[in-house]
């Protein structure tokens, strides 16, 4: 294995992130703080508790997941799209690196950034509400698995996209709406039965639910189902990545 | 000479149906400078891209240092450095960061001393911490060369290395290429500047419409296909070539003031002595004479025009 190449790609991507900390970290932290002000303070006064958890604390896992999902996709897609856009991808394609090493470098860096961001948002949330983590191991497991899966998903979008507009289409029109409708700000039990059934088709529900369980021990769906859903999504993305490198789709003529 | 690259039956047809390469067979010798010439769209960059792993071939096999480029890609790519035609750079990075990245990408351990040497060799040391976007076109070209040399390759592909580079820098690059050759690096370059190939190449290959129409030692090619011309500047212009000289194959140029005689300098008899006698007998006087030889460019243009 060409570990030097994985390290080079990883550190190069992390250094790029370091140069744009304002945009990469401060912006999501500010947005999350605003969610706390609007949802936690304003709406939270009308909804005191959900499943025995104060509303302000209840929305914390969902808000972390919202940021981790969007940032993972954004980091993963931009990391590979930018070299394609500038033409510097030639160097990666002509280097003695395997597809797995390329994915490890780019997706590893994108996931690391998202995990750091998730932890920063958790720390920020602790300034507003009392947050407890019942199952720290599972909390970290969900965080890592979600960041890795969606960074890989973003990586695939970055290869598929043929312009900056397309780079934004799936995150804006699919992922963000699904996240908002995935139980970030409410429990599924608050919905009418029909919408509860519809929500079961939203993959984000399983992520938010599992992540919230690791905090407060309450969940809309079983923890095993949540884990299976995110693991299944990760495997699906791996299969698509394998196909892309095997066929050279959008990478090689 | 041992061969370091061997290309056999290589063809490439793009998804659009355009056939960029047709049954290319070529051996590159270890330690030589090989110039690949051809008009735009001839297939030079496609050929280089396939060897480097950027483009997938439709047919044929390529070995580098005896290893198949698909099966043993780690070994073959590790030997190759590529300087692309386009100025594709990490514009927000510094030369130091991007050259260090290239070294790691090719599996080499961090070695600041090597990066420093490469940057100094390319006169980039003073600019090492400047963002690439602030550098001139020529400097960006140097950065690309530095990136290609960061992992100390044994084979260097230079795709139009001096395009858009001023004369001074071009000469510096020629010196650099010669220095690399002296270190044993095999160099394959494509260029639009034929004088570059004439100046540097040991062998020349001409690609036209996806076919390799000539591969020849440069000196032999120039001897074989080159022509020599004798130009006589006449004392009085002629309206037409006189009957007595009609069989000499002369052409009349410059409003009838110059007679041009083409001859083969390798031939036993060039025909110059006989021509001068005939001119004297016909009463044609000349005030000056000069000779000239075909350049590689003349030969190249002739080859490409005559290609099917």
XYZ file of C-alpha atoms in Angstrom:
561
model
C 0.000 0.000 0.000
C 1.222 3.476 -0.893
C 0.800 4.989 2.557
C 2.956 7.988 1.647
C 0.408 8.896 -1.052
C -2.550 8.511 1.330
C -0.728 10.702 3.832
C 0.137 13.278 1.143
C -3.460 13.575 -0.088
C -4.806 13.638 3.471
C -2.419 16.331 4.712
C -2.835 18.388 1.536
C -6.606 18.417 2.010
C -6.338 19.206 5.700
C -3.976 22.093 4.940
C -6.509 23.482 2.441
C -9.165 23.299 5.170
C -6.832 25.093 7.550
C -6.655 28.022 5.163
C -10.433 28.378 5.036
C -11.299 27.874 8.705
C -13.523 30.955 8.720
C -15.755 29.447 6.083
C -15.360 25.823 7.147
C -15.889 26.082 10.889
C -17.147 29.492 11.958
C -19.992 29.550 9.477
C -21.577 26.212 10.553
C -21.034 27.059 14.233
C -22.776 30.395 13.770
C -25.681 28.747 11.931
C -26.071 26.158 14.696
C -26.038 28.873 17.347
C -28.829 30.626 15.469
C -30.840 27.382 15.416
C -30.532 27.261 19.189
C -31.723 30.832 19.506
C -34.668 30.356 17.140
C -35.728 26.763 17.866
C -34.387 26.274 21.354
C -35.302 29.592 22.902
C -38.426 30.550 20.926
C -40.107 27.216 20.178
C -38.567 25.475 23.186
C -40.679 27.630 25.490
C -43.820 26.081 24.007
C -42.479 22.495 23.926
C -40.985 21.792 27.283
C -39.920 18.161 26.807
C -39.911 15.386 24.224
C -39.520 11.806 25.450
C -38.403 13.203 28.791
C -35.616 15.335 27.267
C -35.769 19.169 27.402
C -36.468 20.475 23.879
C -33.255 22.511 23.667
C -31.179 19.429 24.460
C -33.389 17.174 22.291
C -32.463 19.018 19.088
C -28.685 18.902 19.747
C -27.992 15.495 18.098
C -30.134 16.440 15.103
C -28.336 19.763 14.681
C -24.936 18.071 14.891
C -26.093 15.524 12.324
C -27.393 18.310 10.048
C -23.974 20.008 10.057
C -22.000 16.773 9.772
C -24.075 15.594 6.811
C -23.885 18.833 4.860
C -20.214 19.453 5.624
C -19.234 15.864 4.830
C -20.885 16.094 1.422
C -19.449 19.535 0.803
C -15.886 18.555 1.848
C -15.978 15.231 0.041
C -17.324 16.634 -3.204
C -15.139 19.743 -3.310
C -11.989 17.780 -2.458
C -12.138 15.746 -5.646
C -14.047 18.201 -7.846
C -11.529 21.023 -7.434
C -8.584 19.051 -8.916
C -10.886 17.972 -11.730
C -11.885 21.593 -12.314
C -8.314 22.930 -12.276
C -6.919 19.969 -14.210
C -4.502 18.917 -11.463
C -6.279 15.548 -11.249
C -3.826 14.380 -13.944
C -1.219 14.001 -11.236
C -3.353 11.753 -9.036
C -4.358 9.621 -12.020
C -0.759 9.226 -13.175
C 0.609 8.447 -9.699
C 1.246 4.921 -8.415
C -1.846 4.974 -6.211
C -4.770 2.570 -6.124
C -8.418 3.697 -6.103
C -8.656 2.646 -2.444
C -5.705 4.882 -1.537
C -7.228 7.833 -3.402
C -10.540 7.323 -1.578
C -8.785 6.927 1.778
C -6.868 10.183 1.301
C -9.717 12.379 0.094
C -12.594 10.827 2.054
C -10.473 10.417 5.171
C -9.664 14.133 5.163
C -13.270 15.129 4.443
C -14.555 12.884 7.252
C -11.935 14.183 9.708
C -13.013 17.756 9.034
C -16.675 16.858 9.620
C -15.948 14.957 12.823
C -13.974 17.911 14.198
C -16.815 20.204 13.216
C -19.373 17.915 14.872
C -17.407 17.968 18.107
C -17.073 21.768 17.944
C -20.829 22.082 17.492
C -21.369 19.737 20.438
C -19.143 21.988 22.540
C -21.046 25.049 21.272
C -24.363 23.406 22.143
C -23.136 22.774 25.657
C -22.919 26.560 26.063
C -26.659 26.883 25.422
C -28.176 23.758 26.974
C -27.232 20.931 29.277
C -26.066 18.047 27.087
C -25.356 14.555 28.342
C -24.002 11.625 26.363
C -25.265 8.287 27.670
C -23.321 6.113 25.221
C -20.096 7.926 24.246
C -18.741 4.955 22.267
C -21.860 4.728 20.132
C -22.023 8.491 19.802
C -18.505 8.508 18.365
C -19.249 5.439 16.240
C -22.309 7.076 14.687
C -20.389 10.294 14.163
C -17.464 8.568 12.440
C -19.640 6.264 10.350
C -21.932 9.082 9.245
C -19.023 11.402 8.437
C -17.241 8.661 6.463
C -20.375 7.581 4.577
C -21.465 11.057 3.580
C -17.928 12.172 2.760
C -17.774 9.195 0.414
C -21.184 10.148 -0.954
C -19.848 13.682 -1.488
C -16.766 12.254 -3.196
C -19.060 10.467 -5.652
C -20.982 13.695 -6.266
C -17.661 15.454 -6.879
C -16.824 12.931 -9.598
C -20.307 13.003 -11.106
C -20.615 16.824 -11.166
C -19.559 18.610 -14.326
C -19.986 22.112 -12.898
C -20.237 23.983 -9.607
C -24.026 24.135 -9.976
C -24.342 20.350 -10.099
C -22.076 20.131 -7.091
C -24.795 21.918 -5.082
C -27.872 20.227 -6.534
C -28.006 17.069 -4.412
C -26.948 18.696 -1.099
C -29.412 21.559 -1.535
C -32.384 19.848 -3.127
C -32.185 16.387 -1.571
C -30.034 16.159 1.542
C -30.985 19.368 3.363
C -34.759 18.860 2.959
C -34.459 15.213 4.030
C -32.458 16.293 7.075
C -35.055 18.852 8.109
C -37.779 16.231 7.622
C -35.735 13.534 9.333
C -36.635 14.300 12.922
C -33.945 16.875 13.624
C -36.341 19.189 15.415
C -39.081 16.785 16.466
C -39.851 13.209 17.399
C -41.600 11.104 14.768
C -44.219 10.222 17.369
C -45.437 13.841 17.130
C -46.461 13.262 13.481
C -49.797 11.844 12.240
C -49.571 8.074 11.480
C -49.462 8.632 7.686
C -46.436 10.938 7.881
C -44.775 8.607 10.363
C -44.976 5.891 7.693
C -43.667 8.260 5.007
C -40.783 9.276 7.277
C -39.632 5.664 7.453
C -38.520 6.033 3.827
C -36.266 8.932 4.768
C -32.772 7.515 5.436
C -31.828 10.528 7.555
C -34.427 9.490 10.153
C -32.300 6.454 11.005
C -29.141 8.517 11.446
C -30.722 11.188 13.639
C -32.600 8.614 15.662
C -29.540 6.455 16.298
C -27.393 9.449 17.122
C -30.008 10.827 19.525
C -30.216 7.432 21.209
C -26.472 7.597 21.919
C -27.109 10.890 23.752
C -30.361 10.319 25.647
C -31.295 6.668 25.206
C -34.461 7.605 23.273
C -35.007 6.760 19.604
C -37.708 6.715 16.939
C -36.368 3.471 15.459
C -34.306 0.612 16.837
C -30.578 1.174 17.248
C -29.744 -1.948 15.217
C -31.900 -0.676 12.356
C -30.123 2.686 12.475
C -26.713 1.044 12.395
C -27.718 -1.262 9.572
C -29.063 1.693 7.555
C -25.876 3.747 7.808
C -23.622 0.715 7.239
C -25.723 -0.254 4.200
C -25.409 3.266 2.782
C -21.654 3.183 3.311
C -21.335 -0.144 1.485
C -23.522 1.137 -1.366
C -21.256 4.189 -1.773
C -18.181 1.923 -1.729
C -19.645 -0.192 -4.520
C -20.340 2.896 -6.647
C -16.801 4.200 -5.975
C -15.355 0.828 -6.999
C -17.407 0.951 -10.234
C -16.218 4.509 -10.967
C -12.553 3.601 -10.683
C -13.030 0.369 -12.586
C -14.684 2.121 -15.515
C -12.869 5.451 -15.215
C -16.256 7.225 -15.272
C -15.685 11.000 -15.505
C -12.044 10.488 -14.535
C -10.398 8.822 -17.513
C -11.094 9.168 -21.214
C 20.693 0.559 -26.528
C 18.174 -1.114 -24.235
C 14.586 -0.061 -24.516
C 12.818 1.447 -21.529
C 9.381 1.851 -23.119
C 7.881 -0.557 -25.599
C 4.567 0.161 -27.310
C 2.927 -2.532 -29.372
C -0.250 -2.363 -31.488
C -1.600 0.608 -29.546
C -4.916 2.084 -30.675
C -7.287 4.496 -29.032
C -10.847 5.277 -30.045
C -12.716 7.757 -27.850
C -16.368 7.305 -26.870
C -17.276 9.870 -29.542
C -15.938 7.448 -32.177
C -12.861 9.568 -32.922
C -9.838 7.357 -33.474
C -6.928 9.207 -31.919
C -4.265 6.510 -32.355
C -3.958 3.748 -34.934
C -1.743 0.718 -34.360
C 1.253 2.502 -32.839
C 4.443 0.478 -32.455
C 7.360 2.262 -30.862
C 10.381 1.594 -28.675
C 12.003 4.326 -26.589
C 15.635 3.745 -25.694
C 16.971 4.145 -22.197
C 18.676 7.499 -21.688
C 17.692 9.102 -24.987
C 15.844 12.318 -25.760
C 12.976 11.403 -28.042
C 10.981 14.160 -29.736
C 7.434 13.413 -30.754
C 6.334 15.817 -33.454
C 2.974 16.271 -35.087
C 0.330 18.854 -35.860
C -2.419 19.732 -33.366
C -4.783 16.816 -32.796
C -2.323 14.279 -34.236
C -2.508 12.109 -31.105
C 0.713 13.047 -29.285
C -0.931 13.937 -25.981
C -3.198 10.881 -26.151
C -0.138 8.671 -26.570
C 1.616 10.244 -23.589
C -1.559 10.137 -21.484
C -2.002 6.418 -22.123
C 1.569 5.616 -21.085
C 1.105 7.669 -17.905
C -2.219 6.010 -17.022
C -4.503 9.008 -17.554
C -6.237 7.622 -20.644
C -7.302 4.006 -21.114
C -6.096 2.356 -24.348
C -8.575 0.624 -26.646
C -6.047 -1.939 -27.868
C -2.398 -2.829 -27.552
C 0.169 -3.230 -24.822
C 2.778 -0.957 -23.278
C 5.661 -1.973 -21.079
C 7.838 0.392 -19.086
C 11.132 -0.992 -17.801
C 9.802 -4.425 -18.813
C 6.610 -4.103 -16.750
C 3.075 -3.882 -18.121
C 1.568 -0.458 -17.417
C -1.793 -1.929 -16.397
C -0.746 -4.967 -14.357
C 2.315 -3.364 -12.725
C 1.090 0.230 -12.663
C 2.723 0.962 -9.323
C 6.167 0.134 -10.675
C 5.755 1.817 -14.057
C 4.108 5.015 -12.822
C 6.697 5.370 -10.098
C 9.359 5.639 -12.802
C 7.553 8.324 -14.793
C 7.283 12.063 -14.325
C 4.818 14.027 -16.439
C 4.790 17.713 -17.303
C 1.395 18.353 -18.896
C 0.700 20.736 -21.719
C -1.878 22.781 -19.785
C -0.749 25.008 -16.921
C -2.747 22.954 -14.417
C -1.566 24.031 -11.000
C -2.877 24.235 -7.457
C -3.228 27.988 -7.721
C -3.774 28.618 -3.998
C -0.770 26.523 -2.963
C 2.907 27.447 -2.758
C 5.620 25.797 -4.894
C 7.058 24.214 -1.751
C 3.713 22.661 -0.713
C 2.755 21.427 -4.148
C 6.181 19.913 -4.925
C 6.244 18.203 -1.510
C 2.751 16.867 -2.223
C 3.883 15.424 -5.563
C 6.773 13.607 -3.914
C 4.463 12.001 -1.352
C 1.877 11.117 -3.980
C 4.479 9.071 -5.820
C 5.236 7.113 -2.679
C 8.507 8.784 -1.719
C 9.322 9.584 1.894
C 9.461 13.230 2.898
C 12.836 14.696 1.975
C 13.068 18.483 2.246
C 16.617 18.367 0.800
C 15.345 16.887 -2.501
C 12.508 19.404 -2.725
C 14.974 22.215 -2.042
C 17.358 20.961 -4.751
C 14.572 20.667 -7.322
C 13.271 24.148 -6.533
C 16.772 25.599 -6.725
C 17.501 23.811 -10.028
C 14.428 25.466 -11.490
C 15.146 28.900 -9.995
C 12.020 28.640 -7.841
C 13.688 28.763 -4.460
C 13.005 32.469 -3.950
C 9.348 31.915 -4.814
C 8.863 28.817 -2.683
C 6.420 30.436 -0.263
C 4.515 32.512 -2.798
C 1.092 31.412 -3.965
C 1.318 29.861 -7.413
C -1.471 32.094 -8.692
C 0.849 35.102 -8.253
C 3.604 33.608 -10.437
C 4.141 34.322 -14.127
C 3.302 31.765 -16.827
C 6.938 30.784 -17.174
C 7.277 30.287 -13.432
C 4.135 28.169 -13.356
C 5.660 26.014 -16.081
C 8.746 25.589 -13.892
C 6.520 24.558 -10.982
C 5.003 21.825 -13.166
C 8.467 20.582 -14.077
C 9.499 20.676 -10.413
C 6.435 18.611 -9.508
C 7.309 16.056 -12.168
C 10.884 15.801 -10.858
C 9.954 15.663 -7.165
C 10.005 11.864 -7.035
C 13.252 11.614 -9.049
C 11.775 9.811 -12.081
C 13.758 7.739 -14.575
C 11.509 8.789 -17.461
C 10.267 12.319 -18.014
C 7.441 13.241 -20.367
C 7.409 16.882 -21.405
C 4.240 17.773 -23.289
C 4.930 21.117 -24.996
C 7.318 22.174 -22.206
C 8.265 25.547 -23.595
C 4.886 26.720 -24.911
C 4.458 30.362 -23.943
C 7.934 30.566 -22.444
C 10.364 33.335 -23.371
C 13.583 32.602 -25.259
C 15.859 32.890 -22.230
C 13.753 30.548 -20.145
C 13.459 28.147 -23.064
C 17.219 27.905 -23.273
C 17.434 27.372 -19.513
C 14.966 24.532 -19.860
C 16.952 22.981 -22.678
C 19.986 23.053 -20.408
C 17.965 21.449 -17.628
C 16.766 18.687 -19.960
C 20.314 18.006 -21.120
C 21.424 17.868 -17.478
C 18.706 15.320 -16.725
C 19.774 13.221 -19.678
C 23.328 13.250 -18.363
C 21.946 11.840 -15.112
C 20.433 8.968 -17.097
C 16.851 10.204 -17.334
C 15.023 9.234 -20.510
C 13.146 12.198 -21.950
C 10.186 12.163 -24.300
C 9.052 15.567 -25.448
C 6.364 16.855 -27.717
C 6.857 20.286 -29.117
C 5.582 22.758 -31.643
C 8.992 24.365 -31.805
C 10.736 22.152 -34.306
C 14.024 23.866 -33.570
C 13.646 22.516 -30.049
C 13.618 18.965 -31.393
C 16.437 19.854 -33.786
C 18.459 21.262 -30.922
C 17.912 18.512 -28.379
C 16.494 15.246 -29.704
C 18.490 12.101 -30.394
C 15.585 10.549 -32.254
C 12.416 11.929 -33.772
C 8.971 10.409 -34.244
C 6.346 12.086 -36.394
C 2.666 11.462 -35.654
C 0.009 12.455 -38.143
C -3.712 11.658 -37.920
C -3.078 9.087 -35.196
C -0.374 7.230 -37.108
C 3.324 7.133 -36.436
C 4.644 7.891 -39.902
C 8.358 8.154 -39.150
C 10.707 7.144 -36.354
C 14.314 7.913 -37.101
C 17.577 9.040 -35.656
C 17.458 12.821 -36.007
C 20.781 13.199 -37.817
C 19.944 10.308 -40.170
C 16.478 11.721 -40.860
C 17.917 15.102 -41.766
C 20.502 13.469 -43.988
C 17.962 11.174 -45.623
C 15.118 13.566 -46.180
C 16.931 16.865 -46.075
C 17.810 18.788 -49.237
C 20.584 21.204 -49.989
C 20.036 24.228 -52.192
C 22.462 26.410 -54.106
C 21.134 29.908 -54.804
C 22.795 32.029 -57.479
C 22.133 35.784 -57.415
C 22.104 36.808 -61.076
C 23.782 39.941 -62.448
C 20.809 40.448 -64.815
C 17.317 39.036 -64.168
C 16.020 36.334 -66.496
C 12.500 36.190 -67.949
C 12.683 32.365 -68.145
C 15.164 29.546 -67.699
C 17.169 29.195 -70.947
C 16.653 26.047 -73.083
C 20.239 24.926 -72.469
C 19.611 24.707 -68.729
C 16.136 23.158 -68.870
C 17.328 19.691 -67.833
C 19.146 20.927 -64.718
C 16.017 21.126 -62.545
C 16.485 24.801 -61.765
C 13.845 27.157 -60.414
C 13.730 30.877 -60.962
C 12.908 32.989 -57.900
C 12.792 36.622 -56.850
C 11.518 38.260 -60.072
C 13.998 36.256 -62.095
C 16.982 37.490 -60.133
C 17.800 34.177 -58.380
C 18.393 30.698 -59.755
C 17.917 27.864 -57.250
C 19.555 24.478 -57.747
C 18.589 21.558 -55.458
C 21.087 18.754 -55.043
C 21.936 15.725 -52.968
C 25.117 16.401 -51.068
C 25.591 12.678 -50.396
C 25.642 11.870 -54.123
C 28.906 11.061 -55.878
C 28.330 13.927 -58.304
C 26.332 16.894 -57.083
C 26.117 18.445 -60.559
C 27.365 21.817 -59.347
C 30.479 21.902 -61.544
C 28.507 21.018 -64.664
C 25.875 23.608 -63.822
C 28.461 26.360 -63.453
C 29.985 25.426 -66.848
C 26.555 25.519 -68.502
C 25.840 28.922 -66.974
C 29.131 30.273 -68.277
C 28.454 28.828 -71.738
C 24.986 30.412 -71.737
C 26.531 33.769 -70.803
C 24.679 33.981 -67.500
C 26.693 35.823 -64.892
C 26.053 35.882 -61.180
C 27.183 38.293 -58.472
C 26.829 36.081 -55.392
C 25.945 32.578 -54.310
C 24.888 30.828 -51.111
C 23.870 27.384 -49.989
C 21.246 26.318 -47.485
C 20.118 23.049 -45.940
C 16.604 21.809 -45.059
C 15.673 22.287 -41.441
C 13.861 19.651 -39.449
C 10.824 21.892 -39.836
C 11.006 21.624 -43.652
C 11.260 17.859 -43.356
C 8.413 17.720 -40.840
C 6.095 19.822 -43.012
C 6.937 17.662 -46.025
C 6.238 14.454 -44.123
C 2.938 15.612 -42.682
C 1.738 16.946 -46.046
C 2.576 13.726 -47.805
C 0.948 11.551 -45.104
C -2.226 9.773 -46.309
